[in-house]
Coordinates of C-alpha atoms in Angstrom, one line a residue:
X1 CA -32.6 30.7 -3.1
X2 CA -32.8 28.1 -5.8
X3 CA -34.1 24.6 -5.3
X4 CA -32.6 21.5 -7.1
X5 CA -35.0 18.5 -7.4
X6 CA -32.0 16.3 -8.4
X7 CA -30.1 17.5 -5.3
X8 CA -33.1 16.9 -3.1
X9 CA -33.5 13.3 -4.3
X10 CA -29.8 12.7 -3.8
X11 CA -30.1 13.8 -0.3
X12 CA -33.2 11.8 0.3
X13 CA -31.6 8.6 -1.2
X14 CA -28.6 9.0 0.9
X15 CA -30.8 9.4 4.0
X16 CA -32.8 6.4 3.3
X17 CA -29.6 4.3 2.8
X18 CA -28.2 5.5 6.0
X19 CA -31.4 4.7 7.9
X20 CA -31.4 1.3 6.3
X21 CA -27.9 0.7 7.3
X22 CA -28.5 1.7 11.0
X23 CA -31.5 -0.7 11.1
X24 CA -29.4 -3.5 9.6
X25 CA -26.6 -2.9 12.2
X26 CA -29.2 -2.7 15.1
X27 CA -30.9 -6.0 14.1
X28 CA -27.6 -7.8 14.3
X29 CA -27.1 -7.0 17.9
X30 CA -28.1 -9.5 20.6
X31 CA -30.1 -8.6 23.7
X32 CA -27.0 -8.9 25.8
X33 CA -25.1 -6.6 23.4
X34 CA -27.9 -4.0 23.5
X35 CA -27.9 -4.1 27.3
X36 CA -24.1 -3.8 27.3
X37 CA -24.2 -0.8 25.0
X38 CA -26.9 0.9 27.2
X39 CA -24.8 0.5 30.3
X40 CA -21.4 1.6 28.7
X41 CA -22.4 4.8 26.8
X42 CA -20.6 7.1 26.4
X43 CA -17.3 5.4 25.4
X44 CA -14.1 7.4 26.0
X45 CA -12.1 8.1 22.8
X46 CA -8.5 9.4 22.2
X47 CA -7.6 10.8 18.7
X48 CA -4.8 12.4 16.9
X49 CA -5.3 16.2 17.5
X50 CA -3.3 17.2 14.4
X51 CA -3.7 14.8 11.5
X52 CA -5.9 16.7 9.0
X53 CA -7.8 15.8 6.9
X54 CA -7.9 12.4 8.7
X55 CA -8.7 14.0 12.1
X56 CA -8.1 16.9 14.4
X57 CA -9.6 18.6 17.5
X58 CA -10.9 21.9 16.4
X59 CA -11.0 25.2 18.4
X60 CA -14.3 24.3 19.8
X61 CA -12.9 20.9 21.2
X62 CA -14.7 18.8 18.8
X63 CA -13.3 15.8 17.0
X64 CA -13.6 16.5 13.2
X65 CA -12.3 15.0 9.9
X66 CA -12.5 11.8 7.9
X67 CA -12.1 9.6 11.0
X68 CA -14.8 11.6 13.0
X69 CA -17.3 11.3 10.1
X70 CA -16.8 7.5 9.7
X71 CA -17.0 6.9 13.4
X72 CA -20.1 9.0 13.6
X73 CA -21.8 6.7 11.0
X74 CA -20.7 3.6 13.0
X75 CA -22.0 5.1 16.2
X76 CA -25.3 6.1 14.8
X77 CA -25.9 2.6 13.3
X78 CA -25.0 0.9 16.6
X79 CA -26.7 3.4 18.9
X80 CA -23.3 4.1 20.5
X81 CA -22.0 7.4 21.9
X82 CA -18.3 8.6 22.1
X83 CA -16.8 11.0 24.7
X84 CA -13.7 12.7 23.4
X85 CA -10.7 12.5 25.7
X86 CA -8.7 15.8 24.7
X87 CA -4.9 15.7 24.3
X88 CA -2.4 18.1 22.7
X89 CA -0.4 15.6 20.7
X90 CA -0.5 12.1 19.3
X91 CA 2.1 10.9 21.9
X92 CA -0.1 12.2 24.6
X93 CA -3.0 10.1 23.2
X94 CA -0.9 7.1 23.2
X95 CA 0.1 7.7 26.9
X96 CA -3.5 8.3 27.9
X97 CA -4.6 5.0 26.1
X98 CA -1.9 3.0 27.9
X99 CA -3.1 4.5 31.2
X100 CA -6.6 3.4 30.4
X101 CA -7.9 7.0 30.3
X102 CA -9.6 6.2 27.0
X103 CA -11.0 2.8 25.9
X104 CA -10.8 3.5 22.2
X105 CA -8.2 5.1 19.8
X106 CA -9.3 6.1 16.5
X107 CA -7.7 5.6 13.0
X108 CA -4.4 3.9 13.7
X109 CA -2.4 1.1 12.2
X110 CA -2.0 -2.2 14.0
X111 CA 1.7 -2.8 15.2
X112 CA 3.3 -5.3 17.5
X113 CA 4.1 -2.5 20.0
X114 CA 0.4 -1.3 20.1
X115 CA -0.8 -4.9 20.4
X116 CA 0.8 -5.0 23.9
X117 CA -2.3 -3.1 25.2
X118 CA -4.8 -2.9 22.3
X119 CA -6.8 -5.2 20.2
X120 CA -8.1 -3.9 16.8
X121 CA -11.2 -3.7 14.7
X122 CA -11.5 -4.3 11.0
X123 CA -10.2 -1.3 8.9
X124 CA -12.3 1.9 8.8
X125 CA -10.3 3.0 5.7
X126 CA -7.4 1.8 3.5
X127 CA -4.9 4.4 2.2
X128 CA -1.6 4.0 0.5
X129 CA 1.7 5.6 2.1
X130 CA 4.0 7.0 -0.5
X131 CA 7.7 8.2 -0.3
X132 CA 7.9 11.9 -0.7
X133 CA 11.1 13.5 -1.9
X134 CA 12.2 16.8 -3.5
X135 CA 11.6 17.2 -7.3
X136 CA 15.2 16.4 -8.3
X137 CA 15.4 13.1 -6.4
X138 CA 15.2 9.9 -8.6
X139 CA 12.4 7.5 -8.2
X140 CA 13.0 4.9 -5.4
X141 CA 12.5 1.3 -6.6
X142 CA 14.0 -0.4 -3.5
X143 CA 14.4 1.5 -0.2
X144 CA 16.9 -1.1 1.1
X145 CA 19.5 0.3 -1.5
X146 CA 19.5 3.7 0.2
X147 CA 21.9 3.7 3.1
X148 CA 22.5 6.6 5.3
X149 CA 19.5 8.7 4.0
X150 CA 17.5 10.7 6.4
X151 CA 13.8 10.2 6.7
X152 CA 11.5 12.7 8.6
X153 CA 8.5 11.1 10.3
X154 CA 6.0 12.2 13.0
X155 CA 6.9 10.7 16.4
X156 CA 4.9 7.8 17.8
X157 CA 3.6 6.7 14.4
X158 CA 3.3 3.1 13.2
X159 CA 5.4 3.8 10.1
X160 CA 8.4 5.0 12.3
X161 CA 8.0 1.7 14.5
X162 CA 8.0 -0.5 11.3
X163 CA 10.7 1.3 9.5
X164 CA 13.1 1.2 12.5
X165 CA 12.9 -2.6 12.3
X166 CA 12.7 -3.2 8.5
X167 CA 15.3 -0.6 7.3
X168 CA 17.9 0.0 10.1
X169 CA 20.2 1.6 7.6
X170 CA 17.9 4.7 7.4
X171 CA 18.4 7.7 9.8
X172 CA 14.9 8.4 11.1
X173 CA 14.2 12.0 12.3
X174 CA 11.2 12.6 14.6
X175 CA 8.8 15.5 14.0
X176 CA 5.8 17.0 15.9
X177 CA 3.5 16.9 12.9
X178 CA 2.9 15.8 9.3
X179 CA 3.5 19.3 8.0
X180 CA 6.8 19.6 9.8
X181 CA 8.0 16.3 8.2
X182 CA 7.1 17.5 4.7
X183 CA 8.6 21.0 5.4
X184 CA 12.0 19.4 6.4
X185 CA 12.1 17.6 3.1
X186 CA 11.1 20.7 1.1
X187 CA 13.9 22.7 2.9
X188 CA 16.6 20.0 2.4
X189 CA 16.8 19.1 6.1
X190 CA 15.8 15.5 5.3
X191 CA 15.9 13.4 2.2
X192 CA 12.5 12.0 2.2
X193 CA 9.4 11.1 4.3
X194 CA 6.8 8.4 4.1
X195 CA 3.2 9.6 4.5
X196 CA -0.4 8.9 3.6
X197 CA -1.2 9.8 0.0
X198 CA -4.4 11.7 1.1
X199 CA -2.6 13.7 3.8
X200 CA 0.5 14.4 1.7
X201 CA -1.5 15.7 -1.3
X202 CA -3.6 17.9 1.0
X203 CA -0.7 19.3 3.0
X204 CA 1.6 19.9 0.0
X205 CA -1.2 21.8 -1.9
X206 CA -2.1 23.8 1.3
X207 CA 1.5 25.0 1.9
X208 CA 2.6 25.4 -1.7
X209 CA 5.5 22.9 -1.4
X210 CA 5.4 22.2 -5.1
X211 CA 9.1 21.2 -5.1
X212 CA 8.0 17.8 -3.6
X213 CA 6.9 14.8 -5.5
X214 CA 5.9 11.1 -5.0
X215 CA 9.1 9.1 -5.6
X216 CA 8.1 5.5 -4.7
X217 CA 6.0 3.2 -2.5
X218 CA 7.0 0.4 -0.1
X219 CA 4.9 -2.8 -0.8
X220 CA 2.9 -3.8 2.3
X221 CA 3.2 -0.4 4.0
X222 CA -0.3 0.9 3.2
X223 CA -2.3 2.3 6.0
X224 CA -5.0 -0.1 7.3
X225 CA -6.7 2.5 9.7
X226 CA -8.6 0.8 12.4
X227 CA -10.0 1.5 15.9
X228 CA -7.7 0.4 18.8
X229 CA -9.6 -1.1 21.8
X230 CA -8.3 -1.9 25.2
X231 CA -7.4 -5.5 25.5
X232 CA -10.0 -6.2 28.1
X233 CA -12.8 -4.8 25.8
X234 CA -13.4 -7.7 23.4
X235 CA -17.2 -7.3 23.4
X236 CA -16.7 -3.6 22.5
X237 CA -14.4 -4.4 19.7
X238 CA -16.9 -7.0 18.4
X239 CA -19.6 -4.5 18.5
X240 CA -17.6 -1.9 16.7
X241 CA -16.8 -4.5 13.9
X242 CA -20.6 -5.0 13.3
X243 CA -20.9 -1.3 12.8
X244 CA -17.9 -1.0 10.6
X245 CA -19.3 -3.9 8.4
X246 CA -22.2 -1.5 7.4
X247 CA -19.8 1.0 5.9
X248 CA -20.0 0.8 2.2
X249 CA -17.5 1.9 -0.5
X250 CA -19.9 4.9 -1.2
X251 CA -19.9 5.8 2.5
X252 CA -16.2 6.0 2.5
X253 CA -15.9 7.8 -0.8
X254 CA -18.4 10.3 0.2
X255 CA -16.7 11.1 3.5
X256 CA -13.2 11.3 2.0
X257 CA -14.4 13.5 -0.9
X258 CA -16.1 15.9 1.5
X259 CA -12.8 16.6 3.4
X260 CA -10.2 16.6 0.5
X261 CA -12.4 18.7 -1.9
X262 CA -12.2 22.5 -2.0
X263 CA -14.8 24.4 -0.1
X264 CA -15.3 27.9 -1.2
X265 CA -17.5 30.1 1.0
X266 CA -19.0 33.2 -0.6
X267 CA -21.4 35.7 0.7
X268 CA -24.1 37.7 -1.0
X269 CA -23.0 41.2 -1.8
X270 CA -24.2 43.9 -4.0
X271 CA -20.6 44.8 -4.8
X272 CA -20.1 43.0 -8.1
X273 CA -16.4 43.7 -8.2
X274 CA -16.0 41.5 -5.2
X275 CA -18.1 38.8 -6.8
X276 CA -15.8 39.0 -9.9
X277 CA -12.7 38.7 -7.8
X278 CA -14.3 35.6 -6.0
X279 CA -15.0 33.9 -9.3
X280 CA -11.5 34.6 -10.6
X281 CA -10.0 33.2 -7.3
X282 CA -12.3 30.1 -7.6
X283 CA -11.2 29.6 -11.3
X284 CA -7.5 29.9 -10.2
X285 CA -7.9 27.5 -7.3
X286 CA -9.9 24.9 -9.5
X287 CA -7.1 25.2 -12.3
X288 CA -4.3 24.8 -9.8
X289 CA -6.1 21.7 -8.3
X290 CA -6.7 20.1 -11.8
X291 CA -3.0 20.6 -12.6
X292 CA -1.9 19.1 -9.3
X293 CA -4.3 16.1 -9.7
X294 CA -3.1 15.5 -13.2
X295 CA 0.5 15.6 -11.9
X296 CA -0.2 13.2 -9.2
X297 CA -1.9 10.9 -11.6
X298 CA 1.2 10.9 -13.9
X299 CA 3.6 10.4 -11.0
X300 CA 1.6 7.6 -9.6
X301 CA 1.3 5.9 -13.1
X302 CA 5.1 6.0 -13.3
X303 CA 5.4 4.8 -9.7
X304 CA 3.3 1.7 -10.5
X305 CA 5.4 0.9 -13.4
X306 CA 8.7 1.4 -11.6
X307 CA 7.5 -0.6 -8.6
X308 CA 6.6 -3.7 -10.7
X309 CA 9.5 -3.6 -13.2
X310 CA 13.0 -4.8 -12.9
X311 CA 15.0 -1.7 -13.9
X312 CA 18.0 -3.6 -15.5
X313 CA 16.1 -6.1 -17.7
X314 CA 12.7 -4.6 -18.1
X315 CA 11.0 -7.7 -17.0
X316 CA 8.5 -8.0 -14.1
X317 CA 10.1 -8.1 -10.7
X318 CA 8.8 -10.1 -7.7
X319 CA 6.2 -7.5 -6.8
X320 CA 4.9 -7.3 -10.3
X321 CA 4.5 -10.9 -10.6
X322 CA 2.9 -11.6 -7.0
X323 CA -0.7 -10.7 -7.6
X324 CA -1.1 -12.3 -11.0
X325 CA 0.8 -15.3 -10.0
X326 CA -1.5 -16.0 -7.0
X327 CA -4.6 -15.7 -9.2
X328 CA -3.0 -18.0 -11.7
X329 CA -2.4 -20.7 -9.1
X330 CA -6.0 -20.3 -7.7
X331 CA -7.6 -20.5 -11.1
X332 CA -5.6 -23.6 -12.1
X333 CA -6.7 -25.3 -9.0
X334 CA -10.4 -24.2 -9.2
X335 CA -10.8 -25.2 -12.9
X336 CA -8.4 -28.2 -12.9
X337 CA -6.1 -26.7 -15.5
X338 CA -2.4 -27.4 -15.8
X339 CA 0.1 -24.7 -14.7
X340 CA 3.8 -25.1 -14.3
X341 CA 6.6 -22.9 -13.2
X342 CA 10.4 -22.8 -14.4
X343 CA 13.0 -21.5 -11.9
X344 CA 16.2 -20.7 -13.8
X345 CA 19.7 -19.8 -12.5
X346 CA 22.9 -18.9 -14.4
X347 CA 25.7 -21.3 -13.8
X348 CA 28.9 -19.8 -12.2
X349 CA 27.6 -16.3 -12.6
X350 CA 30.0 -15.1 -9.8
X351 CA 32.9 -16.0 -12.1
X352 CA 31.7 -13.5 -14.7
X353 CA 31.3 -10.7 -12.1
X354 CA 34.7 -11.5 -10.5
X355 CA 36.5 -11.9 -13.8
X356 CA 35.0 -9.2 -16.0
X357 CA 33.2 -6.9 -13.6
X358 CA 29.7 -6.2 -12.5
X359 CA 28.9 -4.1 -15.7
X360 CA 29.6 -7.1 -17.9
X361 CA 27.5 -9.3 -15.5
X362 CA 24.7 -6.9 -16.0
X363 CA 25.1 -7.1 -19.8
X364 CA 24.8 -10.9 -19.6
X365 CA 21.6 -10.6 -17.4
X366 CA 20.0 -8.3 -19.9
X367 CA 21.0 -10.7 -22.8
X368 CA 19.7 -13.7 -21.0
X369 CA 16.4 -12.0 -20.4
X370 CA 16.1 -11.2 -24.0
X371 CA 16.7 -14.8 -25.0
X372 CA 14.3 -16.1 -22.4
X373 CA 11.6 -13.8 -23.8
X374 CA 12.3 -14.7 -27.4
X375 CA 12.2 -18.5 -26.5
X376 CA 9.1 -18.8 -24.4
X377 CA 5.6 -18.4 -25.6
X378 CA 3.9 -15.0 -25.6
X379 CA 1.3 -16.2 -23.1
X380 CA 4.0 -17.1 -20.6
X381 CA 5.0 -14.7 -17.9
X382 CA 8.7 -14.0 -17.4
X383 CA 10.1 -12.5 -14.1
X384 CA 13.5 -11.6 -12.7
X385 CA 13.2 -13.3 -9.4
X386 CA 16.4 -11.7 -8.0
X387 CA 20.2 -11.7 -8.8
X388 CA 20.8 -14.2 -11.5
X389 CA 17.5 -16.1 -11.0
X390 CA 14.6 -15.9 -13.3
X391 CA 11.1 -17.5 -13.1
X392 CA 8.8 -18.4 -16.0
X393 CA 5.1 -19.1 -15.4
X394 CA 3.9 -21.5 -18.1
X395 CA 0.1 -21.3 -18.6
X396 CA -1.9 -24.3 -19.6
X397 CA 1.3 -26.4 -19.5
X398 CA 1.8 -29.8 -18.0
X399 CA 5.1 -30.7 -16.1
X400 CA 6.2 -32.7 -19.1
X401 CA 5.6 -29.8 -21.5
X402 CA 7.3 -27.4 -19.2
X403 CA 10.4 -29.6 -19.0
X404 CA 10.5 -29.7 -22.8
X405 CA 10.2 -26.0 -22.9
X406 CA 13.0 -25.7 -20.4
X407 CA 15.3 -28.0 -22.4
X408 CA 14.7 -25.7 -25.5
X409 CA 15.6 -22.7 -23.4
X410 CA 18.8 -24.3 -22.2
X411 CA 19.8 -25.1 -25.8
X412 CA 19.2 -21.5 -27.0
X413 CA 21.3 -20.3 -24.1
X414 CA 24.3 -22.5 -25.1
X415 CA 24.1 -21.3 -28.7
X416 CA 23.8 -17.6 -27.9
X417 CA 26.9 -15.5 -28.5
X418 CA 27.1 -13.4 -25.2
X419 CA 28.9 -10.0 -25.0
X420 CA 31.7 -11.3 -22.8
X421 CA 32.7 -13.9 -25.4
X422 CA 32.2 -17.0 -23.4
X423 CA 29.3 -19.6 -23.4
X424 CA 26.7 -19.3 -20.7
X425 CA 24.7 -22.1 -19.3
X426 CA 21.8 -22.3 -17.0
X427 CA 20.2 -24.8 -14.7
X428 CA 16.4 -25.2 -14.4
X429 CA 13.9 -26.6 -11.9
X430 CA 10.3 -27.5 -13.0
X431 CA 7.2 -27.8 -10.7
X432 CA 3.4 -28.1 -11.6
X433 CA 0.5 -27.0 -9.6
X434 CA -1.0 -29.6 -7.3
X435 CA -4.2 -29.7 -5.2
X436 CA -3.8 -27.4 -2.2
X437 CA -0.9 -25.5 -3.6
X438 CA 0.0 -21.9 -2.9
X439 CA 2.5 -19.7 -4.6
X440 CA 5.0 -20.5 -1.9
X441 CA 4.6 -24.2 -2.0
X442 CA 4.8 -24.3 -5.7
X443 CA 7.9 -22.2 -5.9
X444 CA 9.5 -24.1 -3.0
X445 CA 9.3 -27.4 -5.1
X446 CA 10.6 -25.6 -8.2
X447 CA 13.5 -24.3 -6.1
X448 CA 14.2 -27.8 -4.8
X449 CA 14.3 -29.1 -8.4
X450 CA 16.7 -26.3 -9.3
X451 CA 18.9 -27.2 -6.4
X452 CA 19.0 -30.8 -7.7
X453 CA 20.0 -29.5 -11.1
X454 CA 22.8 -27.5 -9.5
X455 CA 24.2 -30.3 -7.3
X456 CA 24.1 -33.0 -10.1
X457 CA 26.2 -31.2 -12.6
X458 CA 24.5 -27.9 -13.7
X459 CA 23.4 -27.1 -17.4
X460 CA 20.4 -29.4 -17.1
X461 CA 16.8 -29.5 -16.3
X462 CA 15.3 -31.3 -13.2
X463 CA 11.7 -32.0 -12.5
X464 CA 10.1 -32.0 -9.0
X465 CA 9.9 -35.4 -7.3
X466 CA 6.6 -37.2 -8.0
X467 CA 3.7 -36.8 -5.7
X468 CA 3.6 -39.5 -3.0

C-alpha cells in the first residue's frame, strides 16, 4: 500500500471545509427550528428510481447518485435525516407525493402542474438540457420551425409538460426511461429527444450510441433541479434552503465529477498477463472518453454560435443580444453613461416578398445587414430582431447623436443599389436609457418611436417623446 501526503492533505482540507459548513448551517437555525427538526426526523423522501447518474435506487434499496450525495451534504449540515419511500418508476413517485406518502421529492424542476401540491427550494444543481438527434440531422436553431417532428421523452417529466404547451406542433412520445428515449432516436423511431447534458453524455457513452449528437438547445429550458416540498411544509422548505445555501461550487463539482468519471476497479493478481490486459482496457476507455469529450466540446461550441447567430444575415439574433444588452443597460445607469438604441424596419417589405419572392426578400435582408454594419461604428452592436426589423445598440451615445447616426443610415440605404433593382427605405425609432430602465422598457419606447415614424410617412427617424 502506498501513502500520498498530498492526497492525505486534500482529504483533510475537504473534511475541515465540510465540518465548517455544517457548523455554519447549524448556527443559522433558531431554537424553534432545532426543536422542529428533532421532532420531525426522519423526513420521508420520494426519488426517481431510474435517472442515473442523477439518482437511482440500487439493488440494496439505497438512494444513490448526484442527488443523493448533495442531499446527504445538506442533511449533515442541518442535522436532518431522510427516509426513502421506495417506488418502481418516476410516475409512481409523483403519485406517492400527491397522496402525501412522502413529504419531499428530490431533484425536480418547478412547473405549474407540480405547484398544485408542492413548494420548491432553491436549486441544488443547474444543468442544461440539449436536443439530441441522429448524426445526419442538421443543427436546430429554432424548434418552432419543426412541425410534425417526433420527440421521445420520459413520461411525467417537467420538460414534457412544458413542451406540450410551448411547442404544440411537435408529436411527443412517452417512454419509461432516459435510455429508452435515446434508443428510439438512435433506431430512427423518433426524430429527437430533449435531455440533460450530463445524463445524455453518460447514457450515450454507456450504450455506444455514437450515431447521436447534440443538435441544439432551447433557451430557458435548463434544468433547475430543486427539492419539492408538500405545500403545508413551509418551515421544512425554509430549513432545506438554509442547508442548500451552504453548498459551494466546489461541493457541486466534486459530487458531479465523482459520478460522471470512469471508475476502474482492479484487483491484485500475480498473473501479469491479466494486469496488462487491464491496463490496455483502461487506456482504451480513457482514449475513447477523451475523443468523446472533445467531440462534445466541439459540438457545444458550434451550438453556442448557432443559437446566438441569425443564420441568414450572420448578425446576432435576439438570444445572442439578450445577455450583453441587459448588462449594457445596467452599466449605463450605474455609471450615468449615455446609451441609445435604434429600432429599424424596412418600409413596405411585404411588397418585395409578394412581388419578387421570398428568396429576393432574403437577399435584400442580407444586403441591408451589410449596409448597417458598414455604416455604424465598430463599437456598436447590430442585431436582427426578427423578420425585417433590426436593432442597433449605440454605446456612449446620447439620443441626439443616435438620431444623427440613424439619419446617416437612412441616407446610405436610399443610395444603395439593391439586387432587386428598386430603392429601399427604412424607418427608425430612437430611445435613450433613463433612470430605472430595463431592456424591455427601453425597447418599448424605441418601438413606439418606430411606430410614429411608420404612421407619419415612413423613410424617417423619430425620437421617443421627452421625459415628463
